[in-house]
Backbone as JSON Lines, residues from 0, in Angstrom:
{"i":0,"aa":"X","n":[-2.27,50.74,17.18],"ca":[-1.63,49.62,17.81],"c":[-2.68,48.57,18.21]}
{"i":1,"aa":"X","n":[-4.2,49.25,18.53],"ca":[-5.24,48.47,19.22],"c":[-5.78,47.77,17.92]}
{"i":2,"aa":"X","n":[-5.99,48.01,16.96],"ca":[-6.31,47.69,15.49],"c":[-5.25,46.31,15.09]}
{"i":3,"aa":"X","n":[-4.07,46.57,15.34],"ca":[-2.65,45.21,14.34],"c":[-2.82,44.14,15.72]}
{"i":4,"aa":"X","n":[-3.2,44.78,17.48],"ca":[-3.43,42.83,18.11],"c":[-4.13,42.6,18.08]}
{"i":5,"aa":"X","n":[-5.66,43.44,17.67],"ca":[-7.53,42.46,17.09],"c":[-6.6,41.51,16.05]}
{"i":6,"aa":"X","n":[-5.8,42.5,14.88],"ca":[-5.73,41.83,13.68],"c":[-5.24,40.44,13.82]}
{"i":7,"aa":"X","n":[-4.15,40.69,14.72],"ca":[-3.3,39.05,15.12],"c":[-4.15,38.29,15.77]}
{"i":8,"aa":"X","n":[-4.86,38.43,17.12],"ca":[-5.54,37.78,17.53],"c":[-6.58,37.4,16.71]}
{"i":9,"aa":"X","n":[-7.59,37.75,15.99],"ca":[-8.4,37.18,14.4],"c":[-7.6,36.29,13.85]}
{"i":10,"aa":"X","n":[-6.45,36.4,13.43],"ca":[-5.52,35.41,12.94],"c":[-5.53,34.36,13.11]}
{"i":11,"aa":"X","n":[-5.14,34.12,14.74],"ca":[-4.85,33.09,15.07],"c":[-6.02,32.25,15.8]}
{"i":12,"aa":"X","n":[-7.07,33.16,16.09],"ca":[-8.25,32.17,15.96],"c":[-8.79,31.98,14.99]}
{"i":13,"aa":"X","n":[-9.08,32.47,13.76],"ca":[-9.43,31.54,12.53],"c":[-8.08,30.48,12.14]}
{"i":14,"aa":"X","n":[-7.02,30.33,12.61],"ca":[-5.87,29.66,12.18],"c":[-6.42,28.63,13.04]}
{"i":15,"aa":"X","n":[-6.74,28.76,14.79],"ca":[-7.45,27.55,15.46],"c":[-8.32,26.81,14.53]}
{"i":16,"aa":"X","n":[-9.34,27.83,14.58],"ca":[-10.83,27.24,13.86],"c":[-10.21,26.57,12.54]}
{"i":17,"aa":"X","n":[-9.72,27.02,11.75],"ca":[-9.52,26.19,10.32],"c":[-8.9,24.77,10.85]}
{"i":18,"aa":"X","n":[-7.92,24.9,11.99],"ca":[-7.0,23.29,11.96],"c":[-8.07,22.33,12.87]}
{"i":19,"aa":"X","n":[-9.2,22.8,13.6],"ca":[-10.4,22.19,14.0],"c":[-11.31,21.68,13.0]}
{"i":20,"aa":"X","n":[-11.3,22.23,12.33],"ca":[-12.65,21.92,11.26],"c":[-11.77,20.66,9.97]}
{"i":21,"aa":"X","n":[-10.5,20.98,10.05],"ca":[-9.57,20.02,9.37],"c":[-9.7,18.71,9.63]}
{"i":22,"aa":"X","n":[-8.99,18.6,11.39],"ca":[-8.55,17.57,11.95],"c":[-10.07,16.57,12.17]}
{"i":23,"aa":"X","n":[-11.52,17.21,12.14],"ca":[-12.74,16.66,12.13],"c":[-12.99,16.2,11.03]}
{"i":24,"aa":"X","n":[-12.76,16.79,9.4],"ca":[-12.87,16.32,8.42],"c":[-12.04,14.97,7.96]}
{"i":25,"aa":"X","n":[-10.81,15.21,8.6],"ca":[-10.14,13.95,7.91],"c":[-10.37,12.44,8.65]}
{"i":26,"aa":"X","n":[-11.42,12.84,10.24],"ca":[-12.04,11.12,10.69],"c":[-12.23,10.46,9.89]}
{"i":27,"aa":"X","n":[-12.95,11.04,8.52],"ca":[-13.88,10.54,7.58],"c":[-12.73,9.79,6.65]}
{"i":28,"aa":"X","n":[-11.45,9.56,6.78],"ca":[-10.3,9.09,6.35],"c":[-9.29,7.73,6.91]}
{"i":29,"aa":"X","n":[-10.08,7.83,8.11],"ca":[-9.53,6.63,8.8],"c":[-9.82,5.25,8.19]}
{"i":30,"aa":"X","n":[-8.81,4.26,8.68],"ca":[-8.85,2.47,7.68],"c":[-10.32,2.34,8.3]}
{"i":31,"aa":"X","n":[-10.73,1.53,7.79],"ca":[-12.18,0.78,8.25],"c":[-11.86,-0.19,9.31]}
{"i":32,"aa":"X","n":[-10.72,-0.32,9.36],"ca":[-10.38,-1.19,10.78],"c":[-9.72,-0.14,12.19]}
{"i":33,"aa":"X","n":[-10.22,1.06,11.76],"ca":[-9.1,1.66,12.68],"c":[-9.37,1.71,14.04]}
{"i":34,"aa":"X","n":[-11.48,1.65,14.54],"ca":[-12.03,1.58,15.06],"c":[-12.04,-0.05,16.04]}
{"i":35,"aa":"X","n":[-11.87,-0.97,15.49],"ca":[-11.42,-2.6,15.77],"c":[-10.45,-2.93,17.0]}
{"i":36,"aa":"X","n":[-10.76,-3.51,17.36],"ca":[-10.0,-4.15,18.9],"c":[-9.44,-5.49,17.52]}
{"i":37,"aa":"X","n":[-7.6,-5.48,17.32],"ca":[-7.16,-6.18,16.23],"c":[-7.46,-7.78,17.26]}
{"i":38,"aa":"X","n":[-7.21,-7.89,18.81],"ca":[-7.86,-9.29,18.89],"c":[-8.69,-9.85,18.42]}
{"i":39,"aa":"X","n":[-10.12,-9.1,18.61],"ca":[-11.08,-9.7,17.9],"c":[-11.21,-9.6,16.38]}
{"i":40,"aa":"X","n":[-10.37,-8.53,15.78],"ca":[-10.36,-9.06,14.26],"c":[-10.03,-10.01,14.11]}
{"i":41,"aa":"X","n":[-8.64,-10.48,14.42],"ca":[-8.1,-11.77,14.26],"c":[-8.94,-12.65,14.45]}
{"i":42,"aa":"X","n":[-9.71,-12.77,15.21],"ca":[-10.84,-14.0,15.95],"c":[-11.66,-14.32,14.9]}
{"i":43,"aa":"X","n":[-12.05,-12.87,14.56],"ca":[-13.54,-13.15,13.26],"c":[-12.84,-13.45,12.21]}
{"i":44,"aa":"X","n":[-11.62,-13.12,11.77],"ca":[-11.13,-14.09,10.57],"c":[-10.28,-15.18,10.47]}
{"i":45,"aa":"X","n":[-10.31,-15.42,11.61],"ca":[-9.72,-17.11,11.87],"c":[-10.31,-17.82,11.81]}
{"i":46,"aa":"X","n":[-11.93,-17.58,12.69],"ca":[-12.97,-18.26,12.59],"c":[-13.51,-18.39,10.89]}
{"i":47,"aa":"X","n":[-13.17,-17.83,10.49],"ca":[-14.15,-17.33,8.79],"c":[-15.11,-16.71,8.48]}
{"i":48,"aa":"X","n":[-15.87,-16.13,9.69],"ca":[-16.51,-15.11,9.41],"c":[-16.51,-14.25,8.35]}
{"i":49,"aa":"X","n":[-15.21,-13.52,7.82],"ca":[-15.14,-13.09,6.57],"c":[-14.73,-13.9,5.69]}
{"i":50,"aa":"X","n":[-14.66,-13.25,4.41],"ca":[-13.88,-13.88,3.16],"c":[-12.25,-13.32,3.48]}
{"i":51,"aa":"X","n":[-11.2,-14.08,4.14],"ca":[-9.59,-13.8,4.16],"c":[-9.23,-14.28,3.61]}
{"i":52,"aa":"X","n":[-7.5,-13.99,3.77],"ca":[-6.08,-15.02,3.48],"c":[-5.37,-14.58,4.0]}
{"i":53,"aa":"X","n":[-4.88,-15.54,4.87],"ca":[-3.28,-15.02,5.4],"c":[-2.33,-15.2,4.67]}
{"i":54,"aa":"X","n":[-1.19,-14.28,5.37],"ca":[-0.13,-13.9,4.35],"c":[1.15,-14.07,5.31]}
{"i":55,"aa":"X","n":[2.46,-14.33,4.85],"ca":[3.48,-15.35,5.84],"c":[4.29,-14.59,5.02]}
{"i":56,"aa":"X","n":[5.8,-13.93,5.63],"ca":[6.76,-13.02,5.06],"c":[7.32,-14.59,4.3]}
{"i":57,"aa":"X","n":[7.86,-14.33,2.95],"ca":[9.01,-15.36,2.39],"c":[9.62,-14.96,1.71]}
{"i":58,"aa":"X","n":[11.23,-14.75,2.07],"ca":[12.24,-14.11,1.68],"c":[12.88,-14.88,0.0]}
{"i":59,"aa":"X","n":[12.11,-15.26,-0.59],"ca":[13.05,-15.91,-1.53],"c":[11.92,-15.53,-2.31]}
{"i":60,"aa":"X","n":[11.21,-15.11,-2.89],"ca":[9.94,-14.72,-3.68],"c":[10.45,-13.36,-4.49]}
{"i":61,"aa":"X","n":[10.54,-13.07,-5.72],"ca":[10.71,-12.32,-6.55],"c":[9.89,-10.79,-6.48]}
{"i":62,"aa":"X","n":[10.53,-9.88,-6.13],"ca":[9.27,-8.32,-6.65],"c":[9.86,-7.93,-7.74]}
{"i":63,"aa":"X","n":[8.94,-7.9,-8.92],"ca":[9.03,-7.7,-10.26],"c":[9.07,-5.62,-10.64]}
{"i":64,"aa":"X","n":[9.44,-6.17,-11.8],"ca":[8.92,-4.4,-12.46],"c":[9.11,-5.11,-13.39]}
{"i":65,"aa":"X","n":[7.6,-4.53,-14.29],"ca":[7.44,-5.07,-15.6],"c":[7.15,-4.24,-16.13]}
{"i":66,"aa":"X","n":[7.06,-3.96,-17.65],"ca":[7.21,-2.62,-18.48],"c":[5.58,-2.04,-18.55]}
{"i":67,"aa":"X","n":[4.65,-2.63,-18.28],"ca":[3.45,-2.09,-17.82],"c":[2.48,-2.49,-18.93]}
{"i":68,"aa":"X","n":[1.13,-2.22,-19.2],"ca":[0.61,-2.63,-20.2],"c":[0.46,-2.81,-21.9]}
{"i":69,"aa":"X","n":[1.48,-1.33,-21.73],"ca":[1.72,-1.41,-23.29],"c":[3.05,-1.94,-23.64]}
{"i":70,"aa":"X","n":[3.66,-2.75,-22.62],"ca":[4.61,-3.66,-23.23],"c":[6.07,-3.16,-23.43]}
{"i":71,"aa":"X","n":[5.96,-1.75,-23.4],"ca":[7.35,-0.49,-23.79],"c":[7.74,-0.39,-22.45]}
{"i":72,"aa":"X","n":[9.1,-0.61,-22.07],"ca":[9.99,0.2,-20.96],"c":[9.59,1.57,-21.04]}
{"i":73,"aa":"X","n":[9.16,2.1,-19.92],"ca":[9.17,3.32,-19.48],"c":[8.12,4.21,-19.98]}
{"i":74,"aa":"X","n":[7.76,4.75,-20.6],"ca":[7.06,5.48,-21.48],"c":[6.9,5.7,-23.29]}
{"i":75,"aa":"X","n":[5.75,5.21,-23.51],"ca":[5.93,4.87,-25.14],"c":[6.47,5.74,-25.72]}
{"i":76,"aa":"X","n":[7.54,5.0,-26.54],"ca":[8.22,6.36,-27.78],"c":[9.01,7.29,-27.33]}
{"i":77,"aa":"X","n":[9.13,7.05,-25.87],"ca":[9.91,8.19,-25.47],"c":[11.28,8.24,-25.02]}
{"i":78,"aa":"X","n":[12.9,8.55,-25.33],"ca":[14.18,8.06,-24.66],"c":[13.75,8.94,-23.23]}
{"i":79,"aa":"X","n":[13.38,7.79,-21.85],"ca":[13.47,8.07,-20.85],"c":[14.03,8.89,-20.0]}
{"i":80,"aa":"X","n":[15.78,7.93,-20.62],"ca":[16.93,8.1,-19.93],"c":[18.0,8.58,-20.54]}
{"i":81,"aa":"X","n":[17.62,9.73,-21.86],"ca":[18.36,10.16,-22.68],"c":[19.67,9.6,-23.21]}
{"i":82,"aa":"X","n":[19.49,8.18,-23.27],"ca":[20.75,7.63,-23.74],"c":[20.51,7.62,-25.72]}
{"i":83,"aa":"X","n":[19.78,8.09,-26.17],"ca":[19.78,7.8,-27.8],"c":[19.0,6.87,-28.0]}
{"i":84,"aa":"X","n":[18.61,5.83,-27.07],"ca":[17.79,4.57,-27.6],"c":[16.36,4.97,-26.87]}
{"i":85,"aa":"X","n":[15.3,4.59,-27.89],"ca":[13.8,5.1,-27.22],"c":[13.54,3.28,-27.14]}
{"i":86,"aa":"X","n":[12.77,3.36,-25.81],"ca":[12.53,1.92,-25.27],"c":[13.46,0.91,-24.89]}
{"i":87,"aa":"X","n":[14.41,1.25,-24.74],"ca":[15.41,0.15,-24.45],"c":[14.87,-0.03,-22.79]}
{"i":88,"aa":"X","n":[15.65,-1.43,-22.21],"ca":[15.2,-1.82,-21.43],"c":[15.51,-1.27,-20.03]}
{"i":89,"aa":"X","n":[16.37,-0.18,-20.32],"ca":[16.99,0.51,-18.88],"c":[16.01,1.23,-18.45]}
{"i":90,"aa":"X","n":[14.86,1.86,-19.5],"ca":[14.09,2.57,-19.37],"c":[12.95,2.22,-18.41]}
{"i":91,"aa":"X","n":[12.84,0.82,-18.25],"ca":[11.69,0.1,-17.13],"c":[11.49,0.72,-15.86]}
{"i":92,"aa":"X","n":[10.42,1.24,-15.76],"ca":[10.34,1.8,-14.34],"c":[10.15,3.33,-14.18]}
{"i":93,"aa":"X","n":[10.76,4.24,-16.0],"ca":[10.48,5.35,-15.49],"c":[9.44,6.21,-15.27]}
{"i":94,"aa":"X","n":[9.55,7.09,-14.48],"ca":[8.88,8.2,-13.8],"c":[7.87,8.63,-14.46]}
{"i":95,"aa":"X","n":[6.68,8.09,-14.17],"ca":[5.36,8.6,-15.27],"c":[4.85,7.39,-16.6]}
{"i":96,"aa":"X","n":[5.52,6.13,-16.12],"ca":[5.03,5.46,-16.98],"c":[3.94,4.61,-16.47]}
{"i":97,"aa":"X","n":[3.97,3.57,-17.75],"ca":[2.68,2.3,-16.97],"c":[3.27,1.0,-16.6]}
{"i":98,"aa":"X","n":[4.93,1.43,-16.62],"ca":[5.33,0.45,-15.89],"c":[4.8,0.29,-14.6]}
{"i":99,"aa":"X","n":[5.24,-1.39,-14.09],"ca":[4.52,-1.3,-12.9],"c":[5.24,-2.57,-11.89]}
{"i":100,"aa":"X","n":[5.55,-1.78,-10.54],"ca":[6.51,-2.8,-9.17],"c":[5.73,-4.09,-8.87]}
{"i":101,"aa":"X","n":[5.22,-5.07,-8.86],"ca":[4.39,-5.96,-8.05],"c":[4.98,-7.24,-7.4]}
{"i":102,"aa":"X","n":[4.23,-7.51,-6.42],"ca":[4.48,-8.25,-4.98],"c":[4.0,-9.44,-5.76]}
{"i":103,"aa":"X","n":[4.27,-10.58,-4.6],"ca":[3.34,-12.15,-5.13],"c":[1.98,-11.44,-4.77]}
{"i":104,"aa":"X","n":[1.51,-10.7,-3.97],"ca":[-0.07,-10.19,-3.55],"c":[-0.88,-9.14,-4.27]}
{"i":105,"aa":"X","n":[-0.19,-8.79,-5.26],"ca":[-0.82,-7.96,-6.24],"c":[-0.99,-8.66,-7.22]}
{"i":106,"aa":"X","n":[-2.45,-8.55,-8.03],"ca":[-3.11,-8.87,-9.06],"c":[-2.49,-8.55,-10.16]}
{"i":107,"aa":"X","n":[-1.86,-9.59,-10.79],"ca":[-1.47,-9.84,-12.2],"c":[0.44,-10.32,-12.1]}
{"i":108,"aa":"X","n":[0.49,-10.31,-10.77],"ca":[1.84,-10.81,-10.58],"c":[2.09,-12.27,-10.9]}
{"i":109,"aa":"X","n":[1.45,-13.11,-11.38],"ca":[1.79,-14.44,-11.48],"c":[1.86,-14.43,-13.49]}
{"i":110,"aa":"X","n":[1.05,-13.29,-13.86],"ca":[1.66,-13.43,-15.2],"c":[2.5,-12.48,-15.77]}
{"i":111,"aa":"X","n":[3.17,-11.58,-14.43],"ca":[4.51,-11.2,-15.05],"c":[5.42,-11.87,-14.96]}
{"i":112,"aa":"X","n":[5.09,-12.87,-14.36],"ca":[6.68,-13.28,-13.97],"c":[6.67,-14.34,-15.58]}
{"i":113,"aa":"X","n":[5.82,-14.24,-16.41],"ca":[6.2,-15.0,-17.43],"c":[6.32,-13.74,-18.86]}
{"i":114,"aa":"X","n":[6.28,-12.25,-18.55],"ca":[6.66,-11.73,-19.46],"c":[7.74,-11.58,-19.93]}
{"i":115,"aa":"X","n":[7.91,-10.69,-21.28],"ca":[9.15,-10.54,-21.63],"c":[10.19,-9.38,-21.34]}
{"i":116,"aa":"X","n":[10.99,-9.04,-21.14],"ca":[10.96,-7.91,-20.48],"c":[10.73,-7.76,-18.77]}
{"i":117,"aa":"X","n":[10.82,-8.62,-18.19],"ca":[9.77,-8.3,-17.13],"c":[11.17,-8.53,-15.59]}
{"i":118,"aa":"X","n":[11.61,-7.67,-15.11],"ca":[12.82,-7.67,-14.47],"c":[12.43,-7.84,-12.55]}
{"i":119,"aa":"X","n":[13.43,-8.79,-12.39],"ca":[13.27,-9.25,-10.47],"c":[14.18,-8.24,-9.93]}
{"i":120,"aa":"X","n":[13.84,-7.35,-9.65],"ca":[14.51,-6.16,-8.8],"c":[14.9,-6.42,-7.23]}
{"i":121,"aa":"X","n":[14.23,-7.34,-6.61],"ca":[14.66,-7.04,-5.03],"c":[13.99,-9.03,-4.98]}
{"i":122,"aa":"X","n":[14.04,-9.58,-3.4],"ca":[13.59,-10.39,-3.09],"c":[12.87,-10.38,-1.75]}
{"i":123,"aa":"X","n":[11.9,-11.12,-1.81],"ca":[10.71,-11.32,-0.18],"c":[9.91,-10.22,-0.41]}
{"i":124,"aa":"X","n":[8.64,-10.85,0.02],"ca":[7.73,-10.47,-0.12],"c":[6.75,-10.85,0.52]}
{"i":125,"aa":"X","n":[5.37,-10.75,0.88],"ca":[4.36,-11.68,1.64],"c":[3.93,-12.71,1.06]}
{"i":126,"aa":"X","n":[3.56,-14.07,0.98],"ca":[2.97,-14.83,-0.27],"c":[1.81,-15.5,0.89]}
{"i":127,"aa":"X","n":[0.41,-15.82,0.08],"ca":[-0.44,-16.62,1.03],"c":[-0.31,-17.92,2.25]}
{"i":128,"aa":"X","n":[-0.29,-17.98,3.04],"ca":[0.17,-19.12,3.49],"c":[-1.12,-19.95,4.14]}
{"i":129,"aa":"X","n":[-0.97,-20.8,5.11],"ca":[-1.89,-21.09,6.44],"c":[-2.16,-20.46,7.71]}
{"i":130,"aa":"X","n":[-3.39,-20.34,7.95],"ca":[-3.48,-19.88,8.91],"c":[-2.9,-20.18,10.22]}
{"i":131,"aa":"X","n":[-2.7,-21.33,10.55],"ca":[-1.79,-22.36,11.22],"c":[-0.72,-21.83,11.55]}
{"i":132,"aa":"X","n":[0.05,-21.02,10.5],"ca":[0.99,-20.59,10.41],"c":[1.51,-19.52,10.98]}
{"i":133,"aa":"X","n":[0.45,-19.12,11.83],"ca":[0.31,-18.13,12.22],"c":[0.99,-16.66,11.9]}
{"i":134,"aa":"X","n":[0.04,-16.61,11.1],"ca":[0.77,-15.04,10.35],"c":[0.73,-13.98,10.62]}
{"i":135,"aa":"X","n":[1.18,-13.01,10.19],"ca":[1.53,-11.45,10.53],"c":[0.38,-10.77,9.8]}
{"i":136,"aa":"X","n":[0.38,-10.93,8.61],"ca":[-0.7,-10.14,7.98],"c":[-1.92,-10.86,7.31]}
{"i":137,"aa":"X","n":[-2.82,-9.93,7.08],"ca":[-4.2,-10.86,6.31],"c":[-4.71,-9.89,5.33]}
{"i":138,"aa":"X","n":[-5.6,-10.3,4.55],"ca":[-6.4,-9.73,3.44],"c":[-7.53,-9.97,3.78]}
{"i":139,"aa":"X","n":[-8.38,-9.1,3.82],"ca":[-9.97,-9.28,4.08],"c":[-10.92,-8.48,2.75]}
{"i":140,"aa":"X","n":[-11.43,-9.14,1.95],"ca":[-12.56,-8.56,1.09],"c":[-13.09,-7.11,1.37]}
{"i":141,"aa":"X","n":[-13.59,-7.39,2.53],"ca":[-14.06,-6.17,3.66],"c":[-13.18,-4.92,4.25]}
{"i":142,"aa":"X","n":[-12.23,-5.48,4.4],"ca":[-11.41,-4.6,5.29],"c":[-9.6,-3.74,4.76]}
{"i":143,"aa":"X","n":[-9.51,-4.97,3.66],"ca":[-8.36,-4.95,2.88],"c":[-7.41,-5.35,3.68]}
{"i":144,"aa":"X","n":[-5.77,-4.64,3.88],"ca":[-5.14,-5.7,4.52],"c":[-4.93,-5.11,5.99]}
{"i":145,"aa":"X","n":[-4.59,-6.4,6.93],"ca":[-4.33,-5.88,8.07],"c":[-3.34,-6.39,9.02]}
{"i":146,"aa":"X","n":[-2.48,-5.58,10.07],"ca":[-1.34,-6.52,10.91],"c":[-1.81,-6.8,11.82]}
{"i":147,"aa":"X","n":[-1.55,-8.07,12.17],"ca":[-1.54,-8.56,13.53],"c":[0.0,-8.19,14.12]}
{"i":148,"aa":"X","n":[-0.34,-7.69,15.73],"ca":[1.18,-7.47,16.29],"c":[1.27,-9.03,17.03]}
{"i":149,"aa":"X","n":[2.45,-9.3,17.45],"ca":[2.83,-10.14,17.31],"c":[2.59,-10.89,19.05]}
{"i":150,"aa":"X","n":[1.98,-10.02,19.41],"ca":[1.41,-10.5,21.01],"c":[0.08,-10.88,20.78]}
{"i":151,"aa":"X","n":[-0.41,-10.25,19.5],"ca":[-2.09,-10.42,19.4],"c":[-2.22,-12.34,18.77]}
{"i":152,"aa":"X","n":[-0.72,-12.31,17.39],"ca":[-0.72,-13.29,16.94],"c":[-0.09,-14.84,17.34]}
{"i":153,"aa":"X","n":[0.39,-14.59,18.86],"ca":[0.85,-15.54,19.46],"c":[-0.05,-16.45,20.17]}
């Protein structure tokens, strides 16, 4: 009996020790801003200190899905959506392809919106604006993107 509560008690302190040695490893995971007082972020990139852009919600802006680089709905050569037709256009978007969702703020979104094939699924999105404008979110070179709450940005 003295042998099975060492055993449990061992248990559950290596079960401690492992979720300690976890929860220390994954610091090394935190945003690069996570450490930041967001007032003074805002400050240093208002001022220009970094390379930014602010970004202003606008509800009338297109989010695309476009059939991805090789041009095929869904996955090359393949009927997706088991309807009999391989590549047809219902197929855009499926599961494991190189199709691909993009915002006005993702790179290469200004030349889908002139592909063929290339479908407006939802509307609003963030698009660059003025700083003036006082915005919600930003892009930093450095930091990637970040929110201002709305007491910080007033």
């Amino acid at each position: 009996m003295m042998v099975i509560r060492l055993l449990i008690v061992g248990m559950l302190l290596g079960g401690v020790i492992a979720r300690l040695v976890m929860l220390n490893h994954t610091r090394q995971f935190a945003p690069p801003t996570a450490g930041l007082d967001r007032a003074d972020l805002k400050r240093v990139v208002s001022r220009g200190d970094i390379d930014s852009q602010p970004y202003c919600f606008a509800d009338d802006v297109p989010i695309l899905l476009t059939a991805g680089h090789d041009g095929l709905p869904g996955k090359a050569d393949v009927d997706d959506n088991l309807d009999g037709i391989v590549d047809d256009r219902r197929e855009t978007g499926a599961v494991g392809s190189d199709d691909e969702c993009l915002g006005p703020a993702d790179e290469g979104y200004q030349a889908a919106l002139d592909f063929p094939g290339t479908l407006s699924i939802s509307k609003g999105g963030f698009v660059p604006c003025e700083a003036e404008a006082n915005p919600p979110r930003w892009w930093t070179s450095q930091w990637g993107w970040f929110v201002v709450g709305k007491e910080v940005a007033e």
